Amino acid sequence: ASSAAAVPSQAAHAMPLRGRAAIAQLRSTSDKFANLLDVAQCAGLAKAAGASMLFLPECFGFLGESGDETVRNAEPVMAGAAAAA
């Protein structure tokens, strides 16, 4: 007997996908508060449309007028996240 026959297929254990995802396109600025208000508005619109997950672009919280400004205002990475990377 083949041992491969005893292993159930992944398809037999796959959970059906349910729900809806939303994708937000934002124009981030150097105003963190205004950026987060935009995210909150997008989240409200996504939820109203039935989404249970919202994908945001990188740098959605802050994008400086220059690369130097962005780096100066960068927030620290959590220790656990840095170790996992």
Coordinates of C-alpha atoms in Angstrom, one line a residue:
A1 CA 0.0 0.0 0.0
S2 CA 1.3 3.4 -0.9
S3 CA 1.7 5.9 2.0
A4 CA 0.6 8.7 -0.2
A5 CA -2.9 7.2 -0.4
A6 CA -3.2 7.5 3.4
V7 CA -2.6 11.3 3.4
P8 CA -5.8 13.3 2.8
S9 CA -5.7 15.9 0.1
Q10 CA -5.5 19.5 1.0
A11 CA -8.7 20.2 -0.9
A12 CA -10.6 18.0 1.5
H13 CA -9.6 20.3 4.4
A14 CA -9.9 23.6 2.6
M15 CA -12.3 26.0 4.2
P16 CA -14.7 27.8 1.8
L17 CA -13.9 31.5 1.4
R18 CA -16.5 33.8 2.7
G19 CA -16.6 37.5 3.1
R20 CA -15.4 40.4 1.0
A21 CA -12.1 42.3 1.0
A22 CA -11.6 45.9 0.1
I23 CA -8.5 47.7 -1.3
A24 CA -7.9 51.4 -0.5
Q25 CA -5.9 53.7 -2.6
L26 CA -4.8 56.7 -0.6
R27 CA -2.6 59.7 -1.2
S28 CA -0.6 59.9 2.1
T29 CA 0.9 63.2 3.2
S30 CA 3.0 64.4 6.1
D31 CA -0.2 65.0 8.1
K32 CA -0.5 61.7 10.1
F33 CA -3.9 62.7 11.6
A34 CA -5.4 63.5 8.2
N35 CA -4.1 60.3 6.8
L36 CA -5.7 58.3 9.6
L37 CA -9.0 60.1 9.1
D38 CA -8.8 59.0 5.4
V39 CA -8.2 55.4 6.5
A40 CA -11.2 55.6 8.9
Q41 CA -13.4 56.9 6.1
C42 CA -12.2 54.1 3.7
A43 CA -12.8 51.5 6.5
G44 CA -16.3 52.8 7.0
L45 CA -17.1 52.6 3.2
A46 CA -15.6 49.2 3.0
K47 CA -17.6 47.9 6.0
A48 CA -20.8 49.4 4.5
A49 CA -20.1 47.5 1.3
G50 CA -19.8 44.3 3.3
A51 CA -16.0 44.0 3.5
S52 CA -14.5 42.2 6.5
M53 CA -10.9 43.0 5.5
L54 CA -9.3 46.3 4.2
F55 CA -5.9 46.3 2.5
L56 CA -4.0 49.6 2.7
P57 CA -0.9 50.7 0.7
E58 CA 2.5 50.8 2.4
C59 CA 3.3 54.2 3.9
F60 CA -0.4 54.9 4.3
G61 CA 0.2 56.6 7.7
F62 CA 2.8 59.1 6.7
L63 CA 4.7 60.1 3.6
G64 CA 7.0 63.1 4.0
E65 CA 7.7 65.9 1.5
S66 CA 11.2 64.3 1.1
G67 CA 12.9 61.1 1.8
D68 CA 14.8 62.7 4.7
E69 CA 11.5 63.9 6.3
T70 CA 10.0 60.4 6.0
V71 CA 13.0 58.8 7.6
R72 CA 13.1 61.4 10.4
N73 CA 9.4 60.7 11.2
A74 CA 9.6 56.9 10.9
E75 CA 8.2 55.0 13.9
P76 CA 10.2 52.2 15.6
V77 CA 9.6 48.6 14.5
M78 CA 8.4 46.3 17.3
A79 CA 11.1 44.0 18.5
G80 CA 9.1 40.8 17.7
A81 CA 8.4 42.0 14.2
A82 CA 12.0 42.8 13.6
A83 CA 13.2 39.4 14.8
A84 CA 10.7 37.6 12.6
A85 CA 11.8 39.5 9.4

